[in-house]
């Protein structure tokens, strides 16, 4: 999960203050749960659908004879979310973290994994997939910079088209512009169920960096509480199954994609497409850029022309605005190694309250990628 706009960060901070104040008043039989306020199908602060984690937290708490108090914090930057919640002891249970033993957080223990989540193949019903070979000679849609994008782009024989939003992938599938997609399974399954009348099959995959179990994190200082949570989780097996069905998670047996390692994977935060769970992306920006260049060939010259036609009345010709926060040449200075993701997210989502329009669905994803390639050429 990459660094996103300050708007979202502010929301997180406000939510925490409210949560922490409530938490102080919490009594002993209250389970303080930290989770994301806006991450369906996993969790959601308001609305009719609460998500798998929130509904599960309720079940777990009730099995423990407790009630739930929520501390909401956006998790697109997971390390930051952890630092501001469970690592400060403002919650008893953080839903959720990779169960993987390599994923360690100071001061925090984890329960055993309670649910497997992974990427998934989205394809027309009736097609069968047994291995990676079955994706060859197909046009495969992926989300920009996602692990499947990076992994497929670095191998021979695959044709990928990258998108910035999952909705755009489903639109391309519906129009027959791509044959299959490799998307984050829970999100794809949920959208398939909600918006696509379950017309696609969503088949989970296995392989390095493509998925794994998630666990509940508990402060190290509370081993007894952890034991109670673990017991309640164990007793909640059938609830977990029912919840994953309710939210459309793919449940069939996973297909082994047996990717070879291309780079030492690291755990990093990932973009909005990928808010929960965990993602491994190429270890360095250098690898990522090489891979992206192979996959998309973003066209900086086309991006420059597009920018000067569409964006320059607010940002100046070639992005050289005299207004500092509109000066596109300062992105790298401002956001360091996260500048590209920040640019992508800002263009896509806009900052409506600050005068930057939302471009998602207004201009093509490829144009956004071209624009960012142009931005690369003008950084100071
Ligand atoms: C109506 C005016 C307007 C238009 C048109 C516009 N922007 Fe913006 N944009 C803004 C403003 C204002 C900000 C600064 C928001 C802030 O204060 O954070 C901004 C911020 C940005 C940023 C983040 C800059 C930073 O350093 O944080 C990027 C990237 C960006 N715009 C790209 C684009 C692109 C690409 C287009 C065209 C597709 C575009 N903008 C069109 C007004 C506009």
Coordinates of C-alpha atoms and ligand atoms in Angstrom, one line a residue, residues 5-7 303 306-315 323-332 334-335 339-340 342-348 350-359 362-363 367-368 371-372 374-375, ligand 1:
X5 CA -3.1 11.7 -0.3
X6 CA -3.1 13.8 2.9
X7 CA -6.9 13.7 2.8
X303 CA 1.9 11.8 -22.0
X306 CA -2.0 14.8 -23.3
X307 CA -0.9 16.7 -20.2
X308 CA -0.5 20.0 -22.0
X309 CA -3.9 19.6 -23.6
X310 CA -5.8 18.5 -20.5
X311 CA -4.0 19.6 -17.4
X312 CA -1.8 22.6 -18.2
X313 CA -4.4 25.3 -17.6
X314 CA -4.1 24.4 -13.9
X315 CA -0.6 23.1 -13.8
X323 CA 2.0 27.7 -7.4
X324 CA 4.2 25.3 -5.4
X325 CA 1.6 22.6 -4.7
X326 CA 0.7 22.5 -8.4
X327 CA 4.3 22.3 -9.6
X328 CA 4.6 18.9 -11.1
X329 CA 8.4 19.1 -11.3
X330 CA 8.6 18.8 -7.5
X331 CA 6.9 15.4 -7.1
X332 CA 10.1 13.5 -6.6
X334 CA 8.1 16.0 -2.3
X335 CA 7.3 12.3 -2.1
X339 CA 6.3 9.9 -5.9
X340 CA 4.9 7.8 -8.7
X342 CA 1.3 9.4 -5.2
X343 CA 1.0 10.8 -8.6
X344 CA -1.0 7.8 -9.9
X345 CA -3.4 8.0 -6.9
X346 CA -3.8 11.7 -7.0
X347 CA -4.6 11.7 -10.7
X348 CA -7.0 8.8 -10.3
X350 CA -8.2 13.7 -7.4
X351 CA -8.2 15.9 -4.3
X352 CA -11.6 17.2 -4.8
X353 CA -11.6 19.4 -1.7
X354 CA -8.3 21.0 -2.8
X355 CA -9.3 21.7 -6.4
X356 CA -7.7 18.7 -8.1
X357 CA -10.4 16.9 -10.2
X358 CA -10.9 13.1 -10.2
X359 CA -9.8 11.6 -13.5
X362 CA -12.7 10.2 -17.3
X363 CA -9.4 9.5 -19.1
X367 CA -3.1 8.0 -20.6
X368 CA -2.5 8.3 -16.9
X371 CA 1.4 11.2 -18.1
X372 CA 3.4 9.7 -15.2
X374 CA 6.2 12.3 -18.9
X375 CA 6.4 13.4 -15.2
Ligands
LIG1 C1 -9.0 22.5 -12.2 C2 -7.6 22.6 -12.0 C3 -6.8 21.3 -12.2 C4 -6.8 20.5 -13.3 C5 -7.6 20.6 -14.6 C6 -5.8 19.4 -13.0 N1 -5.3 19.6 -11.7 FE1 -3.9 18.5 -10.8 N2 -4.0 19.6 -9.1 C7 -4.8 20.8 -9.0 C8 -4.6 21.4 -7.7 C9 -5.2 22.6 -7.2 C10 -3.6 20.5 -7.1 C11 -3.0 20.7 -5.7 C12 -3.9 20.1 -4.6 C13 -3.2 20.2 -3.3 O1 -3.2 21.3 -2.8 O2 -2.8 19.2 -2.8 C14 -3.3 19.4 -8.0 C15 -2.4 18.4 -7.7 C16 -2.0 17.5 -8.6 C17 -1.0 16.5 -8.4 C18 -0.2 16.3 -7.1 C19 0.8 17.4 -6.9 C20 1.6 17.2 -5.6 O3 2.7 17.6 -5.6 O4 1.0 16.8 -4.6 C21 -0.8 15.8 -9.5 C22 0.1 14.7 -9.8 C23 -1.8 16.4 -10.5 N3 -2.5 17.4 -9.9 C24 -1.9 15.9 -11.8 C25 -2.8 16.4 -12.7 C26 -3.0 15.8 -14.0 C27 -2.2 14.7 -14.6 C28 -4.1 16.5 -14.6 C29 -4.7 16.3 -15.9 C30 -5.2 15.0 -16.3 C31 -4.5 17.5 -13.6 N4 -3.7 17.4 -12.5 C32 -5.5 18.4 -13.8 C33 -5.7 21.3 -10.0 C34 -5.9 20.7 -11.2

